[in-house]
Amino acid sequence: MKTTNPKVAALLNKAEWQEEKKKLRAMLLECGLGEDVKWGKLCYSLQGNNVAIIFAMKSYCAFGFFKGSLLKDPEGILVAPGEHSQAMRQVRFTQAQEIDALAATLKAYLHEAIAIEKAGLTVDFKEKHELEYPEEFQVALDGNAALKAAFEALTPGRQRGYILHFSGAKQSSTRASRIEKCVPTILAGKGLNDR
């Protein structure tokens, strides 16, 4: 399996999960998807739209579908990467034999993901528009027009990140402290994790 992209070669040559990444990669390339490195991960696309991703964590190697929530998943193998994940779904592996055992299922899911992309289907991100602002943040927005304008200028994903961060605190004093620490970043037009 030769590759001309040095970024891809570098990721494939990393010691962790090497065999698993190569098996998953071969499956993805058989389907004619474009290959690149995005976010430091092996990413596969169709006509410029992301379809799947391979990435390694400490305890598992994952095969992710960007629009995985639209997949049927009759085998029940897909998991959301986090509790607030709306679109991404992944299959996690701890050894290469698991990939071999699920090869037919993974290929079927992959073909379905490609069909979803070709059909132009999109994930309905309802939750982004249904966020409840913590009372402390609503008070801060109401009392500071510049903060309100800056927050509304952020992308929906960045807004969501802040709201989830603020809402994650159980105590009002902690929520207020988090909000106070984030005000300069919001005013600078940056997301919670932007540098």
PDB file of C-alpha atoms in Angstrom:
ATOM      1  CA  MET A   1       0.000   0.000   0.000  1.00  0.00           C
ATOM      2  CA  LYS A   2       1.962   2.999  -1.241  1.00  0.00           C
ATOM      3  CA  THR A   3       1.064   6.575  -0.515  1.00  0.00           C
ATOM      4  CA  THR A   4       2.514   9.761  -1.948  1.00  0.00           C
ATOM      5  CA  ASN A   5       1.127  12.088   0.713  1.00  0.00           C
ATOM      6  CA  PRO A   6       3.887  12.471   3.356  1.00  0.00           C
ATOM      7  CA  LYS A   7       1.333  13.436   6.034  1.00  0.00           C
ATOM      8  CA  VAL A   8      -0.572  10.187   5.454  1.00  0.00           C
ATOM      9  CA  ALA A   9       2.662   8.182   5.505  1.00  0.00           C
ATOM     10  CA  ALA A  10       3.677   9.816   8.787  1.00  0.00           C
ATOM     11  CA  LEU A  11       0.367   8.866  10.448  1.00  0.00           C
ATOM     12  CA  LEU A  12       0.500   5.307   9.130  1.00  0.00           C
ATOM     13  CA  ASN A  13       4.057   4.856  10.379  1.00  0.00           C
ATOM     14  CA  LYS A  14       3.239   5.780  13.977  1.00  0.00           C
ATOM     15  CA  ALA A  15       3.609   2.701  16.158  1.00  0.00           C
ATOM     16  CA  GLU A  16       0.239   2.862  17.915  1.00  0.00           C
ATOM     17  CA  TRP A  17      -2.646   1.101  16.178  1.00  0.00           C
ATOM     18  CA  GLN A  18      -0.617   0.747  12.982  1.00  0.00           C
ATOM     19  CA  GLU A  19      -2.159  -2.536  11.796  1.00  0.00           C
ATOM     20  CA  GLU A  20      -5.698  -1.333  12.575  1.00  0.00           C
ATOM     21  CA  LYS A  21      -5.230   1.965  10.736  1.00  0.00           C
ATOM     22  CA  LYS A  22      -3.862   0.178   7.663  1.00  0.00           C
ATOM     23  CA  LYS A  23      -6.790  -2.279   7.548  1.00  0.00           C
ATOM     24  CA  LEU A  24      -9.367   0.510   7.837  1.00  0.00           C
ATOM     25  CA  ARG A  25      -7.527   2.657   5.298  1.00  0.00           C
ATOM     26  CA  ALA A  26      -7.513  -0.149   2.709  1.00  0.00           C
ATOM     27  CA  MET A  27     -11.285  -0.510   3.124  1.00  0.00           C
ATOM     28  CA  LEU A  28     -11.850   3.223   2.636  1.00  0.00           C
ATOM     29  CA  LEU A  29      -9.603   3.492  -0.410  1.00  0.00           C
ATOM     30  CA  GLU A  30     -11.400   0.529  -2.049  1.00  0.00           C
ATOM     31  CA  CYS A  31     -14.536   2.690  -2.067  1.00  0.00           C
ATOM     32  CA  GLY A  32     -12.839   5.438  -4.083  1.00  0.00           C
ATOM     33  CA  LEU A  33     -12.833   8.098  -1.392  1.00  0.00           C
ATOM     34  CA  GLY A  34     -10.269  10.893  -1.410  1.00  0.00           C
ATOM     35  CA  GLU A  35      -7.639  10.732   1.324  1.00  0.00           C
ATOM     36  CA  ASP A  36      -6.132  13.586   3.305  1.00  0.00           C
ATOM     37  CA  VAL A  37      -4.972  14.503   6.777  1.00  0.00           C
ATOM     38  CA  LYS A  38      -7.276  16.833   8.703  1.00  0.00           C
ATOM     39  CA  TRP A  39      -7.079  17.636  12.413  1.00  0.00           C
ATOM     40  CA  GLY A  40      -4.066  15.310  12.540  1.00  0.00           C
ATOM     41  CA  LYS A  41      -6.239  12.319  11.510  1.00  0.00           C
ATOM     42  CA  LEU A  42      -6.712  10.271   8.344  1.00  0.00           C
ATOM     43  CA  CYS A  43      -9.774  11.783   6.689  1.00  0.00           C
ATOM     44  CA  TYR A  44     -11.732  10.441   3.699  1.00  0.00           C
ATOM     45  CA  SER A  45     -14.032  12.487   1.507  1.00  0.00           C
ATOM     46  CA  LEU A  46     -16.302  12.369  -1.510  1.00  0.00           C
ATOM     47  CA  GLN A  47     -16.273  15.405  -3.805  1.00  0.00           C
ATOM     48  CA  GLY A  48     -14.778  17.545  -1.049  1.00  0.00           C
ATOM     49  CA  ASN A  49     -17.274  16.460   1.627  1.00  0.00           C
ATOM     50  CA  ASN A  50     -15.996  14.516   4.652  1.00  0.00           C
ATOM     51  CA  VAL A  51     -17.399  10.997   4.904  1.00  0.00           C
ATOM     52  CA  ALA A  52     -15.163   9.062   7.316  1.00  0.00           C
ATOM     53  CA  ILE A  53     -12.158   9.427   9.580  1.00  0.00           C
ATOM     54  CA  ILE A  54      -9.670   7.080  11.235  1.00  0.00           C
ATOM     55  CA  PHE A  55      -8.061   8.072  14.491  1.00  0.00           C
ATOM     56  CA  ALA A  56      -6.177   6.513  17.362  1.00  0.00           C
ATOM     57  CA  MET A  57      -6.768   7.080  21.046  1.00  0.00           C
ATOM     58  CA  LYS A  58      -4.853   5.536  23.949  1.00  0.00           C
ATOM     59  CA  SER A  59      -7.253   2.655  24.524  1.00  0.00           C
ATOM     60  CA  TYR A  60      -8.788   2.198  21.066  1.00  0.00           C
ATOM     61  CA  CYS A  61      -8.611   2.894  17.343  1.00  0.00           C
ATOM     62  CA  ALA A  62     -11.776   4.404  15.885  1.00  0.00           C
ATOM     63  CA  PHE A  63     -13.463   4.482  12.502  1.00  0.00           C
ATOM     64  CA  GLY A  64     -15.800   7.478  12.454  1.00  0.00           C
ATOM     65  CA  PHE A  65     -18.629   8.528  10.158  1.00  0.00           C
ATOM     66  CA  PHE A  66     -19.205  12.286   9.931  1.00  0.00           C
ATOM     67  CA  LYS A  67     -22.948  11.795   9.319  1.00  0.00           C
ATOM     68  CA  GLY A  68     -23.133   8.613  11.365  1.00  0.00           C
ATOM     69  CA  SER A  69     -26.370   9.620  13.083  1.00  0.00           C
ATOM     70  CA  LEU A  70     -28.067   9.123   9.698  1.00  0.00           C
ATOM     71  CA  LEU A  71     -26.826   5.521   9.390  1.00  0.00           C
ATOM     72  CA  LYS A  72     -29.299   2.738  10.192  1.00  0.00           C
ATOM     73  CA  ASP A  73     -26.867   0.716  12.421  1.00  0.00           C
ATOM     74  CA  PRO A  74     -28.733  -2.631  12.496  1.00  0.00           C
ATOM     75  CA  GLU A  75     -25.741  -4.227  14.251  1.00  0.00           C
ATOM     76  CA  GLY A  76     -25.724  -1.632  17.033  1.00  0.00           C
ATOM     77  CA  ILE A  77     -21.971  -0.993  16.761  1.00  0.00           C
ATOM     78  CA  LEU A  78     -21.977   2.788  16.380  1.00  0.00           C
ATOM     79  CA  VAL A  79     -21.355   5.038  19.375  1.00  0.00           C
ATOM     80  CA  ALA A  80     -21.396   8.800  19.741  1.00  0.00           C
ATOM     81  CA  PRO A  81     -17.935  10.130  20.640  1.00  0.00           C
ATOM     82  CA  GLY A  82     -19.389  12.326  23.387  1.00  0.00           C
ATOM     83  CA  GLU A  83     -22.690  12.996  25.098  1.00  0.00           C
ATOM     84  CA  HIS A  84     -23.313  16.141  23.026  1.00  0.00           C
ATOM     85  CA  SER A  85     -22.333  14.665  19.639  1.00  0.00           C
ATOM     86  CA  GLN A  86     -25.143  15.105  17.160  1.00  0.00           C
ATOM     87  CA  ALA A  87     -23.733  13.856  13.854  1.00  0.00           C
ATOM     88  CA  MET A  88     -20.526  11.854  14.337  1.00  0.00           C
ATOM     89  CA  ARG A  89     -20.733   8.155  15.140  1.00  0.00           C
ATOM     90  CA  GLN A  90     -17.817   5.785  15.451  1.00  0.00           C
ATOM     91  CA  VAL A  91     -16.871   2.146  15.784  1.00  0.00           C
ATOM     92  CA  ARG A  92     -14.076   1.453  18.263  1.00  0.00           C
ATOM     93  CA  PHE A  93     -11.532  -1.337  18.025  1.00  0.00           C
ATOM     94  CA  THR A  94      -8.982  -2.660  20.490  1.00  0.00           C
ATOM     95  CA  GLN A  95      -7.397  -5.195  18.119  1.00  0.00           C
ATOM     96  CA  ALA A  96      -7.104  -5.839  14.388  1.00  0.00           C
ATOM     97  CA  GLN A  97      -9.093  -9.094  14.591  1.00  0.00           C
ATOM     98  CA  GLU A  98     -12.202  -7.083  15.497  1.00  0.00           C
ATOM     99  CA  ILE A  99     -11.900  -5.220  12.185  1.00  0.00           C
ATOM    100  CA  ASP A 100     -11.632  -8.516  10.305  1.00  0.00           C
ATOM    101  CA  ALA A 101     -14.707  -9.876  12.096  1.00  0.00           C
ATOM    102  CA  LEU A 102     -16.755  -6.759  11.231  1.00  0.00           C
ATOM    103  CA  ALA A 103     -15.367  -6.199   7.722  1.00  0.00           C
ATOM    104  CA  ALA A 104     -18.613  -6.947   5.860  1.00  0.00           C
ATOM    105  CA  THR A 105     -20.649  -4.786   8.254  1.00  0.00           C
ATOM    106  CA  LEU A 106     -18.164  -1.917   8.069  1.00  0.00           C
ATOM    107  CA  LYS A 107     -18.223  -2.009   4.264  1.00  0.00           C
ATOM    108  CA  ALA A 108     -22.028  -1.966   4.272  1.00  0.00           C
ATOM    109  CA  TYR A 109     -22.047   1.024   6.648  1.00  0.00           C
ATOM    110  CA  LEU A 110     -19.434   2.749   4.496  1.00  0.00           C
ATOM    111  CA  HIS A 111     -21.492   2.247   1.328  1.00  0.00           C
ATOM    112  CA  GLU A 112     -24.523   3.653   3.151  1.00  0.00           C
ATOM    113  CA  ALA A 113     -22.466   6.685   4.295  1.00  0.00           C
ATOM    114  CA  ILE A 114     -21.357   7.287   0.698  1.00  0.00           C
ATOM    115  CA  ALA A 115     -24.968   7.019  -0.517  1.00  0.00           C
ATOM    116  CA  ILE A 116     -26.020   9.540   2.149  1.00  0.00           C
ATOM    117  CA  GLU A 117     -23.345  11.945   0.910  1.00  0.00           C
ATOM    118  CA  LYS A 118     -24.303  11.449  -2.744  1.00  0.00           C
ATOM    119  CA  ALA A 119     -27.959  12.103  -1.874  1.00  0.00           C
ATOM    120  CA  GLY A 120     -26.958  15.370  -0.184  1.00  0.00           C
ATOM    121  CA  LEU A 121     -28.597  14.433   3.130  1.00  0.00           C
ATOM    122  CA  THR A 122     -27.754  16.577   6.133  1.00  0.00           C
ATOM    123  CA  VAL A 123     -27.973  16.145   9.882  1.00  0.00           C
ATOM    124  CA  ASP A 124     -30.606  18.284  11.581  1.00  0.00           C
ATOM    125  CA  PHE A 125     -28.737  20.138  14.305  1.00  0.00           C
ATOM    126  CA  LYS A 126     -31.851  21.040  16.310  1.00  0.00           C
ATOM    127  CA  GLU A 127     -29.995  21.219  19.589  1.00  0.00           C
ATOM    128  CA  LYS A 128     -27.829  24.078  18.344  1.00  0.00           C
ATOM    129  CA  HIS A 129     -30.899  26.255  18.072  1.00  0.00           C
ATOM    130  CA  GLU A 130     -32.579  24.984  21.223  1.00  0.00           C
ATOM    131  CA  LEU A 131     -29.849  25.808  23.722  1.00  0.00           C
ATOM    132  CA  GLU A 132     -30.928  27.148  27.068  1.00  0.00           C
ATOM    133  CA  TYR A 133     -28.722  29.951  28.276  1.00  0.00           C
ATOM    134  CA  PRO A 134     -27.867  29.762  31.974  1.00  0.00           C
ATOM    135  CA  GLU A 135     -29.476  32.617  33.877  1.00  0.00           C
ATOM    136  CA  GLU A 136     -26.070  34.057  34.811  1.00  0.00           C
ATOM    137  CA  PHE A 137     -25.061  34.270  31.155  1.00  0.00           C
ATOM    138  CA  GLN A 138     -28.362  35.811  30.078  1.00  0.00           C
ATOM    139  CA  VAL A 139     -27.887  38.502  32.750  1.00  0.00           C
ATOM    140  CA  ALA A 140     -24.337  39.137  31.459  1.00  0.00           C
ATOM    141  CA  LEU A 141     -25.607  39.445  27.870  1.00  0.00           C
ATOM    142  CA  ASP A 142     -28.455  41.758  28.857  1.00  0.00           C
ATOM    143  CA  GLY A 143     -26.056  44.013  30.762  1.00  0.00           C
ATOM    144  CA  ASN A 144     -23.332  44.212  28.122  1.00  0.00           C
ATOM    145  CA  ALA A 145     -24.313  45.089  24.530  1.00  0.00           C
ATOM    146  CA  ALA A 146     -20.770  44.501  23.239  1.00  0.00           C
ATOM    147  CA  LEU A 147     -20.692  41.016  24.765  1.00  0.00           C
ATOM    148  CA  LYS A 148     -24.108  40.203  23.287  1.00  0.00           C
ATOM    149  CA  ALA A 149     -23.060  41.374  19.815  1.00  0.00           C
ATOM    150  CA  ALA A 150     -19.764  39.472  20.012  1.00  0.00           C
ATOM    151  CA  PHE A 151     -21.507  36.285  21.166  1.00  0.00           C
ATOM    152  CA  GLU A 152     -24.126  36.482  18.421  1.00  0.00           C
ATOM    153  CA  ALA A 153     -21.346  36.957  15.850  1.00  0.00           C
ATOM    154  CA  LEU A 154     -19.778  33.610  16.837  1.00  0.00           C
ATOM    155  CA  THR A 155     -20.531  30.509  14.787  1.00  0.00           C
ATOM    156  CA  PRO A 156     -23.325  28.297  16.157  1.00  0.00           C
ATOM    157  CA  GLY A 157     -20.757  25.677  17.146  1.00  0.00           C
ATOM    158  CA  ARG A 158     -18.719  28.161  19.170  1.00  0.00           C
ATOM    159  CA  GLN A 159     -21.866  29.485  20.836  1.00  0.00           C
ATOM    160  CA  ARG A 160     -22.864  25.939  21.707  1.00  0.00           C
ATOM    161  CA  GLY A 161     -19.414  25.227  23.151  1.00  0.00           C
ATOM    162  CA  TYR A 162     -19.681  28.183  25.508  1.00  0.00           C
ATOM    163  CA  ILE A 163     -23.244  27.385  26.573  1.00  0.00           C
ATOM    164  CA  LEU A 164     -22.365  23.759  27.315  1.00  0.00           C
ATOM    165  CA  HIS A 165     -19.291  24.911  29.272  1.00  0.00           C
ATOM    166  CA  PHE A 166     -21.275  27.399  31.335  1.00  0.00           C
ATOM    167  CA  SER A 167     -24.210  25.028  31.876  1.00  0.00           C
ATOM    168  CA  GLY A 168     -21.915  22.215  32.957  1.00  0.00           C
ATOM    169  CA  ALA A 169     -21.296  23.887  36.300  1.00  0.00           C
ATOM    170  CA  LYS A 170     -23.691  22.853  39.077  1.00  0.00           C
ATOM    171  CA  GLN A 171     -23.311  25.941  41.240  1.00  0.00           C
ATOM    172  CA  SER A 172     -24.294  29.451  40.249  1.00  0.00           C
ATOM    173  CA  SER A 173     -21.001  30.851  41.543  1.00  0.00           C
ATOM    174  CA  THR A 174     -19.045  28.453  39.306  1.00  0.00           C
ATOM    175  CA  ARG A 175     -21.163  29.375  36.281  1.00  0.00           C
ATOM    176  CA  ALA A 176     -20.581  33.080  36.996  1.00  0.00           C
ATOM    177  CA  SER A 177     -16.836  32.486  37.342  1.00  0.00           C
ATOM    178  CA  ARG A 178     -16.678  30.580  34.053  1.00  0.00           C
ATOM    179  CA  ILE A 179     -18.600  33.326  32.281  1.00  0.00           C
ATOM    180  CA  GLU A 180     -16.335  36.038  33.705  1.00  0.00           C
ATOM    181  CA  LYS A 181     -13.207  34.170  32.548  1.00  0.00           C
ATOM    182  CA  CYS A 182     -14.631  33.718  29.031  1.00  0.00           C
ATOM    183  CA  VAL A 183     -15.819  37.296  28.417  1.00  0.00           C
ATOM    184  CA  PRO A 184     -12.452  38.484  26.967  1.00  0.00           C
ATOM    185  CA  THR A 185     -12.302  35.475  24.640  1.00  0.00           C
ATOM    186  CA  ILE A 186     -15.866  36.022  23.426  1.00  0.00           C
ATOM    187  CA  LEU A 187     -15.152  39.729  22.856  1.00  0.00           C
ATOM    188  CA  ALA A 188     -12.085  38.694  20.813  1.00  0.00           C
ATOM    189  CA  GLY A 189     -14.377  36.633  18.555  1.00  0.00           C
ATOM    190  CA  LYS A 190     -12.848  33.303  19.571  1.00  0.00           C
ATOM    191  CA  GLY A 191     -14.375  30.011  20.569  1.00  0.00           C
ATOM    192  CA  LEU A 192     -13.834  28.341  23.914  1.00  0.00           C
ATOM    193  CA  ASN A 193     -10.907  26.241  22.695  1.00  0.00           C
ATOM    194  CA  ASP A 194      -9.499  28.634  20.068  1.00  0.00           C
ATOM    195  CA  ARG A 195      -5.967  29.826  20.584  1.00  0.00           C
TER     196      ARG A 195
END
